[in-house]
């Protein structure tokens, strides 16, 4: 009896212990996930979070390609096209169309916000100095700006999400903000980014020496990529002087970026054969089959076992390569960028070749290296030098410096052994603009740029250019309906997605 | 594991405290533990002295408060069934058991009192000798949709009893794990005095009950030709498009290849066999009792070269150290090996589905000009279908489990009536899977010619449980039992997987036989959880007439959100034994009891980390990257089921009855909340929504005849009605499974099939009154889909509920006749009111592609005016006649003669068998007769990867017809 009572005293002490033990015992212990509260401590945490934001860009590639091409004139729906693709091609997009899902862009915005809000928690070290923090911050501003710019071009007015969504009770009901307000904010954010980012990505190696990574520089936000985006944003807003200045900042890194002088013998395809290796590359979304990071470009564009021939080059695009750029002056065909580089032809179809080929096709039937059907890991260009140069030409033309505009335009052509366009500085602004637009169609075919080029020109007071281009590809029986749709500038933008309208009460459907 | 030590210590502490407290108040009294003594062995009829083998306390049946069913040895042993879960079919009112597949080693879907969850686990809690054992299935097994049943590791011959807990009072004691019901399994323990050596064994054959009638080669050829011509091709074009050898041109080099008469079903099937042997040694003395059991079973499936093989051994030891201290040990080891084939929606790798779709004029092997088979298998055919024989002879899809259950516990009598118990137990379960899919004859997916894959899954569960039980009877009328305890469960799960592709040839079949670059994927995952619990159970009985019970469990779990760490599950129960009242004394009612119980239990199968926001991998160009990938709800918690049970037990002469009414409301359903795209997330998990199950259960047992010819019968039936009572936002949820859809709506049952209603076939074009929103216009010979909203257009808005997988009424019916030493047992089970989506028939009557078709298509619509239920053939089906509709939903009600057994028991002491203490031989026929209108292989359909829509039939292996001879010898 006494013995037991004695024991119970120990037990009382034990109970107190038990309570504490239970408390920590019932804290979940992570094994293969990391809890939010345990993250953001060292340089490695920050670096991985940074790459995590960039990985979000991979999901942009399909909407960028589809929305940038399907609505314009360079492609048409192939035999495998889905109903959603047909809606885009015929400009009758409904709210249930999967390409109206904007979540890939907001995903990146949220990831970027999340990193921005946690950057100050990362312990400073020689690997992560204030300069690194600034660089990261600049990159996040840049990525957010790019996401909002994509959204604005696709949807017009869009919601802005000021902070990271990090818990289930966070507000997710955001109303759409006017397009001009969003664009102002993009400009401001890019101005900050331009001051924070560095010309090249450097890191400390194990012996604490600074190493420059040429390929990382072409995957991340640096001076050149930030200013390429600034050029495009200013051009979209018809701020030609600012666009020209921003483009100049890309040129200032001339050691790292320039038009290649090595393309005249057909090496232009090297842009698609090699990743990051080219002087003309500014920023690429990177894929690699080695880690099974693949995209849907082959599924969309190829007709072999890995593809469904959903998006094919239109006859308009093929003829553009075949006959040169103006109907008046027969210029020899675009040998190095046309057949065998931008497109391929089979017995039944033309096919987009940029994402399946690993080498230029020099003659029909020749054996060339191609990606395996399931290894769809072609990189995706966000910006390359010729793109910036043609944007700059466009700005200069509008600023009245037509001769410099033509010089830039013809430099792009001569590097692929094409003659200068038959225009002089005496030509009209519109004629030169058309020539630049035409060159962009050839140079940047199937890279998701075409619709946005047409949209930009249309917004500039020339909607007939957009209308004529799209209608040139639309079959006769659909022309009337498409023309009617394009007559309404509101229809140049997509409707809000039905799921989004249902889940975001602050978002009101477009009239 | 390091942290387990502290709570263990705390458990002891609690034990001692409670002990001390009781010590202070306890009066020394002669204990009434004897009232709860061992049962004297179960009988067919419930007996007043019989006891339920509950986990925490032993309880006399007459004292039972809740809806509890117990199956005794007689129901379990000598049934020639390899798995314990299959034995439950039709035996317990309110427990619906549906076999996943007739493939060897497959298990059974068990639902107790309906379905009470949308996204959390549905498996009941299985407890073997106090150890919660692995029962939930692994998702994503290498053999697709095949069931690797962890319960198959338990040998039914080891089992003494199975107790099923259904009501709130009984399940509340299992807290957050109890809502799906609890199944307690007690294995055979030793005996004192006599030593027994029992041998049991059986051998038998197993067959497919039927094959599906499909077109023969000539009819198939005619069908393909007619279909191709119907799309406007000339015979010459068909010849060119398909293969020249399509026709009887004997001079063509491919003539042999396309001119065969293959009965593919026959070719992939063979006669199954089953052989089992079991040796049991039981014995002991007053101090120590032991039971040692060794079992072996091998089953060859009906699909060629599939098998299940199990070796198991178990040793149970009860040991009395002193008058007050007793130890109980049990340890069991099981090794199971399986060779399996894909099931489910895999037309190119599920042999039974493929066999019905494969063109019958092709052959398994290439042939020489004389038509003799060469050794080379035929390749993938013109319709891109695999060669079924390549599947059954070249695919190697094997797995094995190592399963160790260990348990040790000590009981100490502090005082008379006051017993403490400390137990430590562990369940180690390892599943290793390995698969090789060769190149030859198998349709490639994503250009992967061949692949080898390995999965290794290890679960370790450790448990400490401590209880203190006090039993006391005061004044001969006040019977009191109290129990308090605590428990700690730790589960660790490790998964590793690797897959390599395109090894040099089909001879290189392991993951290491390719270059490192061809390692397609390698992965691992690890997770754990801790469940800490305190519980108590109080029983009070007055004069064996009035019974009261109170159970309470508090569960704390790492799975629950920070704001909901502890869950409380109280329950009360009361019973009134009218038969013990004086006014019923002497009546023929030997037992009449009214019961009621009310309380809560929970479901904690909500994922291990779902309450936590987590950082997940997001690599970019192979640079290690992360993102905030999961939004966790810190309020996440268990699902709570509140149940009210009203019951009546009665025994009248040779009959006894049991009736239960229940209503079960489950709230806080684990559910997705979808977030808008601007959030950067798609959804998160939270608790929202509720569902109600209401039902009636009735069971009866009777000794109709006694004497030289005896007849005992038992019958059970249950009716369950399931209704969703709330969903997030009040909306309905449509889930898309590719070829079919389901809908969850307030006011309707969970798991409703959602599609078009097919009303028949248009006799002619003139009959068509509606337009088709998706596809070509309807014409004569097309399906008449119901225009539900009368808008003249058949579109999304015309979809409706067209079926449900769960039966309304189900049960079982058993009869045993005995005459002298012969006994005859007939056991039926039945299920009514459930529907199955016959997805195999949807392909066999599609008439749109190159697959072989059912003979039923010969009655198809061919010309205007034809009155038929079979639509026209239509290449490519631009109209959508094959869309998911009630055309493919079938009533899968059935009544089945599950087992017919004739046995002969050798009379004891007969001179010839003097060495034997007893012997019995028997012959059993299983699944001999099934009454059903279902058109597939078998109306008993459950799909392992679909929780609520389990009635989806892609040609799964049916419950086999078996003929078995068995023997039991006692030495």
Short mmCIF file of N, CA and C in Angstrom, two decimals, chain B residues 82-175:
data_model
loop_
_atom_site.label_atom_id
_atom_site.label_comp_id
_atom_site.label_asym_id
_atom_site.label_seq_id
_atom_site.Cartn_x
_atom_site.Cartn_y
_atom_site.Cartn_z
N UNK B 82 -9.01 -18.40 -49.11
CA UNK B 82 -7.64 -17.99 -48.80
C UNK B 82 -7.55 -16.72 -47.97
N UNK B 83 -8.57 -15.87 -48.00
CA UNK B 83 -8.42 -14.57 -47.34
C UNK B 83 -9.54 -14.31 -46.37
N UNK B 84 -9.22 -13.62 -45.31
CA UNK B 84 -10.16 -13.42 -44.22
C UNK B 84 -11.28 -12.47 -44.61
N UNK B 85 -10.98 -11.47 -45.43
CA UNK B 85 -12.03 -10.49 -45.74
C UNK B 85 -13.14 -11.11 -46.59
N UNK B 86 -12.78 -12.08 -47.44
CA UNK B 86 -13.80 -12.72 -48.27
C UNK B 86 -14.77 -13.52 -47.41
N UNK B 87 -14.29 -13.98 -46.27
CA UNK B 87 -15.15 -14.78 -45.39
C UNK B 87 -16.30 -13.98 -44.81
N UNK B 88 -16.16 -12.68 -44.81
CA UNK B 88 -17.19 -11.87 -44.19
C UNK B 88 -18.40 -11.69 -45.08
N UNK B 89 -18.27 -12.09 -46.34
CA UNK B 89 -19.34 -11.80 -47.29
C UNK B 89 -20.63 -12.51 -46.90
N UNK B 90 -21.68 -11.71 -46.76
CA UNK B 90 -23.00 -12.26 -46.49
C UNK B 90 -23.18 -12.76 -45.07
N UNK B 91 -22.18 -12.60 -44.23
CA UNK B 91 -22.27 -13.20 -42.90
C UNK B 91 -22.80 -12.23 -41.86
N UNK B 92 -22.61 -10.95 -42.08
CA UNK B 92 -22.92 -9.97 -41.05
C UNK B 92 -23.88 -8.93 -41.61
N UNK B 93 -24.98 -8.74 -40.92
CA UNK B 93 -25.96 -7.76 -41.39
C UNK B 93 -25.32 -6.38 -41.39
N UNK B 94 -25.42 -5.69 -42.49
CA UNK B 94 -24.89 -4.33 -42.57
C UNK B 94 -23.46 -4.25 -43.03
N UNK B 95 -22.82 -5.38 -43.20
CA UNK B 95 -21.45 -5.37 -43.73
C UNK B 95 -21.53 -5.88 -45.17
N UNK B 96 -21.19 -5.02 -46.11
CA UNK B 96 -21.23 -5.39 -47.51
C UNK B 96 -19.81 -5.68 -47.97
N UNK B 97 -19.60 -6.89 -48.42
CA UNK B 97 -18.29 -7.28 -48.92
C UNK B 97 -18.42 -7.56 -50.41
N UNK B 98 -17.60 -6.90 -51.20
CA UNK B 98 -17.64 -7.07 -52.66
C UNK B 98 -16.23 -7.42 -53.12
N UNK B 99 -16.09 -8.58 -53.74
CA UNK B 99 -14.77 -8.99 -54.19
C UNK B 99 -14.24 -8.06 -55.26
N UNK B 100 -12.97 -7.66 -55.12
CA UNK B 100 -12.37 -6.80 -56.14
C UNK B 100 -12.17 -7.57 -57.44
N UNK B 101 -11.79 -8.83 -57.31
CA UNK B 101 -11.41 -9.59 -58.47
C UNK B 101 -11.28 -11.05 -58.07
N UNK B 102 -11.42 -11.93 -59.06
CA UNK B 102 -11.18 -13.33 -58.79
C UNK B 102 -9.73 -13.72 -59.01
N UNK B 103 -8.87 -12.74 -59.24
CA UNK B 103 -7.45 -13.04 -59.41
C UNK B 103 -6.88 -13.51 -58.08
N UNK B 104 -5.94 -14.44 -58.12
CA UNK B 104 -5.43 -14.97 -56.86
C UNK B 104 -4.80 -13.89 -55.99
N UNK B 105 -5.10 -13.90 -54.71
CA UNK B 105 -4.52 -12.94 -53.79
C UNK B 105 -5.24 -11.62 -53.74
N UNK B 106 -6.33 -11.48 -54.49
CA UNK B 106 -7.09 -10.23 -54.43
C UNK B 106 -8.01 -10.24 -53.23
N UNK B 107 -8.43 -9.07 -52.83
CA UNK B 107 -9.23 -8.95 -51.63
C UNK B 107 -10.63 -8.46 -51.92
N UNK B 108 -11.18 -7.84 -50.93
CA UNK B 108 -12.59 -7.55 -50.90
C UNK B 108 -12.80 -6.12 -50.41
N UNK B 109 -13.72 -5.45 -51.07
CA UNK B 109 -14.11 -4.12 -50.61
C UNK B 109 -15.12 -4.29 -49.48
N UNK B 110 -14.81 -3.74 -48.33
CA UNK B 110 -15.70 -3.88 -47.17
C UNK B 110 -16.30 -2.52 -46.84
N UNK B 111 -17.62 -2.48 -46.72
CA UNK B 111 -18.31 -1.27 -46.31
C UNK B 111 -19.24 -1.65 -45.16
N UNK B 112 -19.10 -0.96 -44.05
CA UNK B 112 -19.98 -1.23 -42.91
C UNK B 112 -20.95 -0.06 -42.77
N UNK B 113 -22.21 -0.36 -42.86
CA UNK B 113 -23.27 0.64 -42.74
C UNK B 113 -23.07 1.80 -43.72
N UNK B 114 -22.80 1.46 -44.96
CA UNK B 114 -22.77 2.47 -46.02
C UNK B 114 -21.49 3.26 -46.07
N UNK B 115 -21.54 4.23 -46.94
CA UNK B 115 -20.36 5.01 -47.24
C UNK B 115 -20.49 6.37 -46.56
N UNK B 116 -19.52 6.70 -45.72
CA UNK B 116 -19.69 7.94 -44.96
C UNK B 116 -18.57 8.93 -45.22
N UNK B 117 -17.93 8.83 -46.38
CA UNK B 117 -16.87 9.80 -46.67
C UNK B 117 -16.77 10.02 -48.17
N UNK B 118 -16.26 11.18 -48.55
CA UNK B 118 -16.05 11.48 -49.96
C UNK B 118 -14.61 11.26 -50.38
N UNK B 119 -13.68 11.71 -49.55
CA UNK B 119 -12.27 11.67 -49.97
C UNK B 119 -11.34 11.06 -48.94
N UNK B 120 -11.86 10.77 -47.74
CA UNK B 120 -11.00 10.12 -46.75
C UNK B 120 -11.10 8.61 -46.94
N UNK B 121 -10.33 7.88 -46.18
CA UNK B 121 -10.29 6.42 -46.36
C UNK B 121 -11.62 5.78 -46.02
N UNK B 122 -11.89 4.63 -46.64
CA UNK B 122 -13.15 3.94 -46.40
C UNK B 122 -12.95 2.57 -45.76
N UNK B 123 -11.69 2.20 -45.54
CA UNK B 123 -11.41 0.87 -45.00
C UNK B 123 -11.74 0.84 -43.52
N UNK B 124 -12.41 -0.19 -43.04
CA UNK B 124 -12.62 -0.31 -41.60
C UNK B 124 -11.28 -0.49 -40.88
N UNK B 125 -11.32 -0.31 -39.58
CA UNK B 125 -10.12 -0.54 -38.77
C UNK B 125 -10.05 -2.03 -38.45
N UNK B 126 -8.96 -2.67 -38.84
CA UNK B 126 -8.76 -4.09 -38.54
C UNK B 126 -7.79 -4.21 -37.38
N UNK B 127 -8.17 -4.94 -36.37
CA UNK B 127 -7.29 -5.12 -35.22
C UNK B 127 -7.11 -6.61 -34.98
N UNK B 128 -5.89 -7.06 -35.12
CA UNK B 128 -5.59 -8.48 -34.92
C UNK B 128 -4.89 -8.62 -33.58
N UNK B 129 -5.53 -9.27 -32.64
CA UNK B 129 -4.96 -9.45 -31.30
C UNK B 129 -4.45 -8.13 -30.73
N UNK B 130 -5.19 -7.09 -30.94
CA UNK B 130 -4.80 -5.80 -30.38
C UNK B 130 -3.91 -4.95 -31.25
N UNK B 131 -3.48 -5.49 -32.40
CA UNK B 131 -2.59 -4.71 -33.28
C UNK B 131 -3.41 -4.17 -34.46
N UNK B 132 -3.40 -2.84 -34.65
CA UNK B 132 -4.06 -2.32 -35.85
C UNK B 132 -3.21 -2.67 -37.08
N UNK B 133 -3.74 -3.49 -37.97
CA UNK B 133 -2.90 -3.99 -39.07
C UNK B 133 -3.17 -3.24 -40.36
N UNK B 134 -2.19 -3.32 -41.24
CA UNK B 134 -2.30 -2.68 -42.56
C UNK B 134 -3.47 -3.30 -43.33
N UNK B 135 -4.35 -2.46 -43.80
CA UNK B 135 -5.48 -2.96 -44.58
C UNK B 135 -5.76 -2.09 -45.80
N UNK B 136 -5.41 -0.81 -45.71
CA UNK B 136 -5.65 0.08 -46.84
C UNK B 136 -4.71 -0.31 -47.98
N UNK B 137 -5.17 -0.09 -49.20
CA UNK B 137 -4.37 -0.49 -50.36
C UNK B 137 -3.39 0.60 -50.74
N UNK B 138 -2.27 0.18 -51.27
CA UNK B 138 -1.37 1.14 -51.89
C UNK B 138 -1.98 1.62 -53.20
N UNK B 139 -1.87 2.90 -53.44
CA UNK B 139 -2.28 3.41 -54.74
C UNK B 139 -1.11 3.21 -55.70
N UNK B 140 -1.38 3.26 -56.96
CA UNK B 140 -0.34 3.23 -57.99
C UNK B 140 0.55 2.01 -57.89
N UNK B 141 -0.03 0.84 -57.79
CA UNK B 141 0.78 -0.37 -57.85
C UNK B 141 1.26 -0.56 -59.29
N UNK B 142 2.33 -1.30 -59.43
CA UNK B 142 2.87 -1.50 -60.78
C UNK B 142 1.91 -2.30 -61.65
N UNK B 143 1.23 -3.26 -61.05
CA UNK B 143 0.23 -3.98 -61.79
C UNK B 143 -1.05 -3.16 -61.69
N UNK B 144 -1.45 -2.60 -62.81
CA UNK B 144 -2.51 -1.58 -62.76
C UNK B 144 -3.85 -2.15 -62.32
N UNK B 145 -4.48 -1.44 -61.42
CA UNK B 145 -5.82 -1.76 -60.92
C UNK B 145 -5.93 -3.15 -60.30
N UNK B 146 -4.81 -3.80 -60.07
CA UNK B 146 -4.87 -5.11 -59.43
C UNK B 146 -4.83 -4.90 -57.92
N UNK B 147 -5.45 -5.80 -57.20
CA UNK B 147 -5.53 -5.62 -55.76
C UNK B 147 -4.47 -6.45 -55.06
N UNK B 148 -3.58 -5.76 -54.38
CA UNK B 148 -2.61 -6.44 -53.52
C UNK B 148 -3.16 -6.29 -52.10
N UNK B 149 -3.81 -7.31 -51.65
CA UNK B 149 -4.59 -7.23 -50.42
C UNK B 149 -3.72 -7.55 -49.20
N UNK B 150 -3.44 -6.57 -48.34
CA UNK B 150 -2.60 -6.88 -47.17
C UNK B 150 -3.26 -7.89 -46.24
N UNK B 151 -4.60 -7.96 -46.26
CA UNK B 151 -5.29 -8.89 -45.37
C UNK B 151 -5.12 -10.33 -45.83
N UNK B 152 -4.67 -10.52 -47.07
CA UNK B 152 -4.41 -11.88 -47.53
C UNK B 152 -3.24 -12.49 -46.78
N UNK B 153 -2.51 -11.68 -46.02
CA UNK B 153 -1.41 -12.20 -45.21
C UNK B 153 -1.90 -12.87 -43.93
N UNK B 154 -3.18 -12.78 -43.67
CA UNK B 154 -3.71 -13.42 -42.46
C UNK B 154 -4.38 -14.73 -42.87
N UNK B 155 -3.92 -15.80 -42.28
CA UNK B 155 -4.45 -17.11 -42.62
C UNK B 155 -5.75 -17.33 -41.86
N UNK B 156 -6.87 -17.55 -42.57
CA UNK B 156 -8.14 -17.75 -41.86
C UNK B 156 -8.08 -18.90 -40.86
N UNK B 157 -7.21 -19.87 -41.13
CA UNK B 157 -7.12 -21.02 -40.22
C UNK B 157 -6.53 -20.64 -38.86
N UNK B 158 -5.92 -19.46 -38.78
CA UNK B 158 -5.37 -19.00 -37.50
C UNK B 158 -6.42 -18.36 -36.61
N UNK B 159 -7.59 -18.12 -37.17
CA UNK B 159 -8.51 -17.21 -36.48
C UNK B 159 -9.50 -17.97 -35.62
N UNK B 160 -9.67 -17.47 -34.42
CA UNK B 160 -10.65 -18.06 -33.53
C UNK B 160 -11.99 -17.34 -33.66
N UNK B 161 -11.92 -16.02 -33.76
CA UNK B 161 -13.18 -15.30 -33.91
C UNK B 161 -12.93 -13.96 -34.60
N UNK B 162 -13.99 -13.46 -35.23
CA UNK B 162 -13.97 -12.11 -35.79
C UNK B 162 -15.17 -11.38 -35.22
N UNK B 163 -14.92 -10.20 -34.68
CA UNK B 163 -15.99 -9.42 -34.08
C UNK B 163 -16.12 -8.12 -34.86
N UNK B 164 -17.32 -7.81 -35.24
CA UNK B 164 -17.55 -6.61 -36.05
C UNK B 164 -18.31 -5.59 -35.21
N UNK B 165 -17.72 -4.43 -35.05
CA UNK B 165 -18.34 -3.36 -34.27
C UNK B 165 -18.93 -2.34 -35.22
N UNK B 166 -20.21 -2.08 -35.04
CA UNK B 166 -20.89 -1.20 -35.99
C UNK B 166 -21.43 0.07 -35.35
N UNK B 167 -21.88 -0.01 -34.12
CA UNK B 167 -22.60 1.13 -33.55
C UNK B 167 -21.65 2.12 -32.89
N UNK B 168 -22.20 3.28 -32.54
CA UNK B 168 -21.38 4.37 -32.03
C UNK B 168 -20.72 4.03 -30.70
N UNK B 169 -21.46 3.31 -29.84
CA UNK B 169 -20.90 3.03 -28.53
C UNK B 169 -19.65 2.16 -28.66
N UNK B 170 -19.73 1.14 -29.48
CA UNK B 170 -18.59 0.24 -29.63
C UNK B 170 -17.45 0.92 -30.37
N UNK B 171 -17.78 1.71 -31.40
CA UNK B 171 -16.70 2.26 -32.21
C UNK B 171 -16.09 3.52 -31.59
N UNK B 172 -16.82 4.17 -30.68
CA UNK B 172 -16.27 5.38 -30.05
C UNK B 172 -14.98 5.08 -29.32
N UNK B 173 -14.87 3.84 -28.86
CA UNK B 173 -13.65 3.47 -28.14
C UNK B 173 -12.44 3.44 -29.08
N UNK B 174 -12.69 3.49 -30.38
CA UNK B 174 -11.59 3.56 -31.35
C UNK B 174 -11.46 4.95 -31.94
N UNK B 175 -12.25 5.87 -31.39
CA UNK B 175 -12.08 7.29 -31.67
C UNK B 175 -12.00 7.65 -33.13
#
